[in-house]
Amino acid sequence: DTAVSQTPKYLVTQMGNDKSIKCEQNLGHDTMYWYKQDSKKFLKIMFSYNNKELIINETVPNRFSPKSPDKAHLNLHINSLELGDSAVYFCASSLGRATEAFFGQGTRLTVV
Amino acid sequence: GDSVTQMEGPVTLSEEAFLTINCTYTATGYPSLFWYVQYPGEGLQLLLKATKADDKGSNKGFEATYRKETTSFHLEKGSVQVSDSAVYFCALSEGDKLIFGTGTRLQVFP
C-alpha cells in the first residue's frame, strides 16, 4: 500500500487553465503539506494543514488554494495557470511537529 | 529564519569510494536534522535523522552525526555503489515544517 499517494503523476495544461492535484495518506498522520520543487531541485514549502486546519501559508499566490476535506486528504487547486507554475509538486505528511515527513511520488506540472 | 547549506554538486565518485556530503545549518532553537534521498523520477525518501546534539543517524551504510558545536550534519558512506546515484537533501525542522538545502547530486560510476 502506498503511504502517500498523489494524482496525477504528470499534468500538461495550457496557460490560463484551472487544475487540481489530489493527495491522500494512509499513515494516520495529523499533518499534511504541499511542497514545490523547481527545475533546480530546490524544495520550498507552500502549505501545511494540521487536522484539516491551515497552519502554514508561505506567501503563495492566491491562485493556489489547498483544501483538506479530512485529515487524510489534502488537495491543491490552481487557478489561471501560468508558465512559472511549471514544477514538481510534492504532497507529504507527518505525525507532528519536528518529525520526519513522508513524501508522495510528486506531480510534474507543465504549463504550455 | 533557519536555513540549511549544502555543498554544491555534482559529486562524482567511482564505485567503492568514500563519500562525504557537507551540510551546515543555522537555527535559533534545537531542530531535528534529516537527510533525504531522491532517486530519478521519484519522491523524497527519508534516509536518516538525528533529533539532538551528538546523535548519530544511520541507514543503509550512510551515517551522519548532529554536531551542535560546528552546526553540521555531514553525510558519509564508506563505500558507495552505482545504485546510490541520486540527489541528497539535508533538512531541518523549524516549527511545523521542514527546511531543505539545495540538494547535492551524487553520481557513482562503475
mmCIF file of C-alpha atoms in Angstrom:
data_model
loop_
_atom_site.group_PDB
_atom_site.id
_atom_site.type_symbol
_atom_site.label_atom_id
_atom_site.label_comp_id
_atom_site.label_asym_id
_atom_site.label_seq_id
_atom_site.Cartn_x
_atom_site.Cartn_y
_atom_site.Cartn_z
ATOM 1 C CA ASP A 1 0.000 0.000 0.000
ATOM 2 C CA THR A 2 1.313 3.416 -0.934
ATOM 3 C CA ALA A 3 1.653 5.589 2.165
ATOM 4 C CA VAL A 4 1.264 8.986 0.477
ATOM 5 C CA SER A 5 -0.268 8.939 -2.983
ATOM 6 C CA GLN A 6 -0.864 11.820 -5.339
ATOM 7 C CA THR A 7 -2.659 12.019 -8.637
ATOM 8 C CA PRO A 8 -1.985 12.679 -11.386
ATOM 9 C CA LYS A 9 1.720 11.937 -11.752
ATOM 10 C CA TYR A 10 2.000 14.103 -14.858
ATOM 11 C CA LEU A 11 -0.111 17.084 -15.814
ATOM 12 C CA VAL A 12 0.317 19.088 -19.007
ATOM 13 C CA THR A 13 -2.017 22.017 -19.475
ATOM 14 C CA GLN A 14 -2.330 25.362 -21.198
ATOM 15 C CA MET A 15 -1.858 28.762 -19.627
ATOM 16 C CA GLY A 16 -4.987 30.128 -18.068
ATOM 17 C CA ASN A 17 -6.497 26.742 -17.238
ATOM 18 C CA ASP A 18 -7.544 25.595 -13.758
ATOM 19 C CA LYS A 19 -6.284 22.267 -12.460
ATOM 20 C CA SER A 20 -6.294 20.179 -9.282
ATOM 21 C CA ILE A 21 -3.858 17.723 -7.737
ATOM 22 C CA LYS A 22 -5.132 15.220 -5.194
ATOM 23 C CA CYS A 23 -3.261 13.724 -2.260
ATOM 24 C CA GLU A 24 -4.160 11.011 0.201
ATOM 25 C CA GLN A 25 -2.202 9.454 3.064
ATOM 26 C CA ASN A 26 -2.986 6.218 4.879
ATOM 27 C CA LEU A 27 -0.457 6.660 7.678
ATOM 28 C CA GLY A 28 -2.877 8.157 10.181
ATOM 29 C CA HIS A 29 -0.819 11.367 10.306
ATOM 30 C CA ASP A 30 -2.287 14.625 11.526
ATOM 31 C CA THR A 31 -0.227 16.986 9.390
ATOM 32 C CA MET A 32 -0.051 17.271 5.612
ATOM 33 C CA TYR A 33 1.977 19.531 3.341
ATOM 34 C CA TRP A 34 2.425 20.762 -0.187
ATOM 35 C CA TYR A 35 5.978 21.440 -1.367
ATOM 36 C CA LYS A 36 7.089 22.847 -4.708
ATOM 37 C CA GLN A 37 10.315 21.680 -6.370
ATOM 38 C CA ASP A 38 11.646 23.899 -9.122
ATOM 39 C CA SER A 39 13.798 22.970 -12.091
ATOM 40 C CA LYS A 40 16.965 23.285 -9.985
ATOM 41 C CA LYS A 41 15.587 20.778 -7.457
ATOM 42 C CA PHE A 42 15.030 23.463 -4.809
ATOM 43 C CA LEU A 43 12.241 22.470 -2.424
ATOM 44 C CA LYS A 44 10.046 25.042 -0.756
ATOM 45 C CA ILE A 45 7.020 24.567 1.448
ATOM 46 C CA MET A 46 3.764 26.036 0.203
ATOM 47 C CA PHE A 47 1.111 24.960 2.709
ATOM 48 C CA SER A 48 0.680 22.877 5.803
ATOM 49 C CA TYR A 49 -2.526 21.560 7.363
ATOM 50 C CA ASN A 50 -2.976 20.032 10.782
ATOM 51 C CA ASN A 51 -6.224 18.165 11.359
ATOM 52 C CA LYS A 52 -7.848 19.987 8.416
ATOM 53 C CA GLU A 53 -6.742 23.387 9.700
ATOM 54 C CA LEU A 54 -4.367 25.585 7.683
ATOM 55 C CA ILE A 55 -1.265 26.333 9.738
ATOM 56 C CA ILE A 56 1.297 27.411 7.156
ATOM 57 C CA ASN A 57 0.755 29.525 4.051
ATOM 58 C CA GLU A 58 4.121 30.596 2.700
ATOM 59 C CA THR A 59 3.484 33.648 0.534
ATOM 60 C CA VAL A 60 1.957 31.598 -2.229
ATOM 61 C CA PRO A 61 -0.131 33.435 -4.856
ATOM 62 C CA ASN A 62 -3.822 33.214 -4.053
ATOM 63 C CA ARG A 63 -4.327 31.362 -7.340
ATOM 64 C CA PHE A 64 -3.221 28.355 -5.291
ATOM 65 C CA SER A 65 -5.883 27.074 -2.914
ATOM 66 C CA PRO A 66 -5.433 23.992 -0.767
ATOM 67 C CA LYS A 67 -8.430 22.078 0.536
ATOM 68 C CA SER A 68 -8.471 19.416 3.217
ATOM 69 C CA PRO A 69 -11.819 17.575 3.374
ATOM 70 C CA ASP A 70 -10.469 15.325 6.134
ATOM 71 C CA LYS A 71 -7.116 14.758 7.760
ATOM 72 C CA ALA A 72 -6.176 12.017 5.289
ATOM 73 C CA HIS A 73 -6.625 14.209 2.215
ATOM 74 C CA LEU A 74 -5.083 17.455 1.051
ATOM 75 C CA ASN A 75 -5.834 18.664 -2.446
ATOM 76 C CA LEU A 76 -4.292 21.568 -4.320
ATOM 77 C CA HIS A 77 -6.301 23.625 -6.768
ATOM 78 C CA ILE A 78 -4.563 26.090 -9.064
ATOM 79 C CA ASN A 79 -6.457 28.773 -10.977
ATOM 80 C CA SER A 80 -5.313 30.648 -14.076
ATOM 81 C CA LEU A 81 -2.139 28.631 -14.540
ATOM 82 C CA GLU A 82 1.000 30.490 -15.594
ATOM 83 C CA LEU A 83 4.194 29.290 -17.258
ATOM 84 C CA GLY A 84 6.087 29.870 -13.992
ATOM 85 C CA ASP A 85 3.882 27.355 -12.213
ATOM 86 C CA SER A 86 5.660 24.555 -14.062
ATOM 87 C CA ALA A 87 7.370 22.463 -11.387
ATOM 88 C CA VAL A 88 7.075 19.220 -9.466
ATOM 89 C CA TYR A 89 4.582 19.422 -6.604
ATOM 90 C CA PHE A 90 5.018 17.074 -3.675
ATOM 91 C CA CYS A 91 2.490 16.168 -1.067
ATOM 92 C CA ALA A 92 3.815 14.971 2.290
ATOM 93 C CA SER A 93 2.554 14.017 5.723
ATOM 94 C CA SER A 94 3.990 13.763 9.205
ATOM 95 C CA LEU A 95 2.943 12.623 12.639
ATOM 96 C CA GLY A 96 3.534 16.021 14.195
ATOM 97 C CA ARG A 97 5.941 18.855 14.734
ATOM 98 C CA ALA A 98 9.659 18.335 14.194
ATOM 99 C CA THR A 99 9.132 14.803 12.937
ATOM 100 C CA GLU A 100 10.086 13.390 9.587
ATOM 101 C CA ALA A 101 7.786 13.879 6.634
ATOM 102 C CA PHE A 102 6.774 11.141 4.223
ATOM 103 C CA PHE A 103 6.528 12.242 0.625
ATOM 104 C CA GLY A 104 4.384 11.246 -2.306
ATOM 105 C CA GLN A 105 5.824 10.497 -5.739
ATOM 106 C CA GLY A 106 5.240 14.023 -6.979
ATOM 107 C CA THR A 107 3.153 15.590 -9.730
ATOM 108 C CA ARG A 108 5.077 17.080 -12.620
ATOM 109 C CA LEU A 109 3.066 20.049 -13.818
ATOM 110 C CA THR A 110 3.953 21.523 -17.200
ATOM 111 C CA VAL A 111 2.195 24.676 -18.329
ATOM 112 C CA VAL A 112 2.462 25.398 -22.051
ATOM 113 C CA GLY B 1 14.852 32.302 9.758
ATOM 114 C CA ASP B 2 16.522 28.946 9.913
ATOM 115 C CA SER B 3 18.459 27.713 6.902
ATOM 116 C CA VAL B 4 20.460 24.788 5.537
ATOM 117 C CA THR B 5 23.554 24.988 3.339
ATOM 118 C CA GLN B 6 24.801 22.014 1.350
ATOM 119 C CA MET B 7 27.863 21.557 -0.770
ATOM 120 C CA GLU B 8 27.249 22.056 -4.446
ATOM 121 C CA GLY B 9 27.312 19.122 -6.743
ATOM 122 C CA PRO B 10 27.548 17.091 -8.678
ATOM 123 C CA VAL B 11 29.749 14.818 -6.644
ATOM 124 C CA THR B 12 31.278 12.235 -8.958
ATOM 125 C CA LEU B 13 32.813 9.091 -7.488
ATOM 126 C CA SER B 14 33.949 5.661 -8.550
ATOM 127 C CA GLU B 15 32.257 2.647 -7.037
ATOM 128 C CA GLU B 16 33.594 1.746 -3.556
ATOM 129 C CA ALA B 17 34.918 5.278 -2.942
ATOM 130 C CA PHE B 18 34.309 7.127 0.327
ATOM 131 C CA LEU B 19 31.520 9.696 0.294
ATOM 132 C CA THR B 20 31.119 12.904 2.249
ATOM 133 C CA ILE B 21 28.413 15.441 1.529
ATOM 134 C CA ASN B 22 28.692 18.521 3.712
ATOM 135 C CA CYS B 23 25.704 20.126 5.382
ATOM 136 C CA THR B 24 25.670 23.049 7.801
ATOM 137 C CA TYR B 25 22.710 24.791 9.324
ATOM 138 C CA THR B 26 21.659 27.939 11.137
ATOM 139 C CA ALA B 27 18.892 27.695 13.665
ATOM 140 C CA THR B 28 17.665 29.683 16.632
ATOM 141 C CA GLY B 29 16.429 26.619 18.510
ATOM 142 C CA TYR B 30 17.331 22.940 18.596
ATOM 143 C CA PRO B 31 15.971 21.446 15.411
ATOM 144 C CA SER B 32 15.864 17.831 14.337
ATOM 145 C CA LEU B 33 18.082 17.131 11.342
ATOM 146 C CA PHE B 34 17.387 14.861 8.386
ATOM 147 C CA TRP B 35 18.893 13.504 5.217
ATOM 148 C CA TYR B 36 16.532 12.659 2.385
ATOM 149 C CA VAL B 37 17.358 10.930 -0.904
ATOM 150 C CA GLN B 38 15.592 11.439 -4.236
ATOM 151 C CA TYR B 39 16.123 8.867 -6.965
ATOM 152 C CA PRO B 40 15.350 9.929 -10.554
ATOM 153 C CA GLY B 41 11.647 10.396 -11.158
ATOM 154 C CA GLU B 42 10.712 9.607 -7.573
ATOM 155 C CA GLY B 43 9.698 11.402 -4.416
ATOM 156 C CA LEU B 44 11.906 12.043 -1.402
ATOM 157 C CA GLN B 45 12.671 9.198 0.948
ATOM 158 C CA LEU B 46 13.934 9.665 4.467
ATOM 159 C CA LEU B 47 17.474 8.296 4.668
ATOM 160 C CA LEU B 48 18.323 9.056 8.304
ATOM 161 C CA LYS B 49 17.666 11.510 11.090
ATOM 162 C CA ALA B 50 19.014 12.837 14.389
ATOM 163 C CA THR B 51 16.956 14.639 16.959
ATOM 164 C CA LYS B 52 19.546 16.062 19.369
ATOM 165 C CA ALA B 53 23.204 17.013 19.608
ATOM 166 C CA ASP B 54 25.713 14.152 19.294
ATOM 167 C CA ASP B 55 23.052 11.778 17.966
ATOM 168 C CA LYS B 56 24.206 9.667 15.041
ATOM 169 C CA GLY B 57 21.689 8.676 12.403
ATOM 170 C CA SER B 58 22.472 5.687 10.210
ATOM 171 C CA ASN B 59 20.797 3.669 7.487
ATOM 172 C CA LYS B 60 21.916 1.549 4.514
ATOM 173 C CA GLY B 61 25.586 2.245 5.259
ATOM 174 C CA PHE B 62 25.068 6.027 5.422
ATOM 175 C CA GLU B 63 25.813 7.934 8.633
ATOM 176 C CA ALA B 64 25.555 11.498 9.886
ATOM 177 C CA THR B 65 26.275 12.969 13.324
ATOM 178 C CA TYR B 66 24.464 16.011 14.762
ATOM 179 C CA ARG B 67 27.283 18.412 15.685
ATOM 180 C CA LYS B 68 25.974 21.380 17.609
ATOM 181 C CA GLU B 69 29.404 22.978 18.073
ATOM 182 C CA THR B 70 30.010 23.166 14.329
ATOM 183 C CA THR B 71 26.291 23.310 13.360
ATOM 184 C CA SER B 72 26.887 20.487 10.902
ATOM 185 C CA PHE B 73 25.287 17.221 9.837
ATOM 186 C CA HIS B 74 27.616 15.796 7.190
ATOM 187 C CA LEU B 75 26.553 12.659 5.345
ATOM 188 C CA GLU B 76 29.131 9.863 4.962
ATOM 189 C CA LYS B 77 29.319 6.417 3.454
ATOM 190 C CA GLY B 78 32.366 4.217 3.442
ATOM 191 C CA SER B 79 31.868 2.552 0.077
ATOM 192 C CA VAL B 80 29.378 3.880 -2.463
ATOM 193 C CA GLN B 81 27.612 1.824 -5.094
ATOM 194 C CA VAL B 82 26.257 2.770 -8.504
ATOM 195 C CA SER B 83 22.773 2.379 -7.028
ATOM 196 C CA ASP B 84 23.495 5.263 -4.609
ATOM 197 C CA SER B 85 23.392 7.724 -7.522
ATOM 198 C CA ALA B 86 20.673 10.202 -6.578
ATOM 199 C CA VAL B 87 20.104 13.693 -5.196
ATOM 200 C CA TYR B 88 20.633 14.041 -1.446
ATOM 201 C CA PHE B 89 18.894 16.707 0.619
ATOM 202 C CA CYS B 90 19.809 17.868 4.092
ATOM 203 C CA ALA B 91 16.880 19.303 6.074
ATOM 204 C CA LEU B 92 15.992 20.672 9.477
ATOM 205 C CA SER B 93 12.714 21.007 11.305
ATOM 206 C CA GLU B 94 11.503 24.519 12.061
ATOM 207 C CA GLY B 95 8.222 24.567 13.892
ATOM 208 C CA ASP B 96 5.668 22.808 11.744
ATOM 209 C CA LYS B 97 7.754 22.464 8.580
ATOM 210 C CA LEU B 98 10.981 21.143 7.117
ATOM 211 C CA ILE B 99 13.533 23.472 5.572
ATOM 212 C CA PHE B 100 15.644 21.870 2.880
ATOM 213 C CA GLY B 101 19.074 22.533 1.497
ATOM 214 C CA THR B 102 19.505 22.894 -2.249
ATOM 215 C CA GLY B 103 20.356 19.239 -2.762
ATOM 216 C CA THR B 104 23.580 17.548 -3.879
ATOM 217 C CA ARG B 105 23.628 15.267 -6.879
ATOM 218 C CA LEU B 106 25.780 12.162 -6.448
ATOM 219 C CA GLN B 107 26.934 10.248 -9.498
ATOM 220 C CA VAL B 108 28.695 6.933 -8.955
ATOM 221 C CA PHE B 109 30.433 5.235 -11.867
ATOM 222 C CA PRO B 110 31.453 1.567 -12.056
#
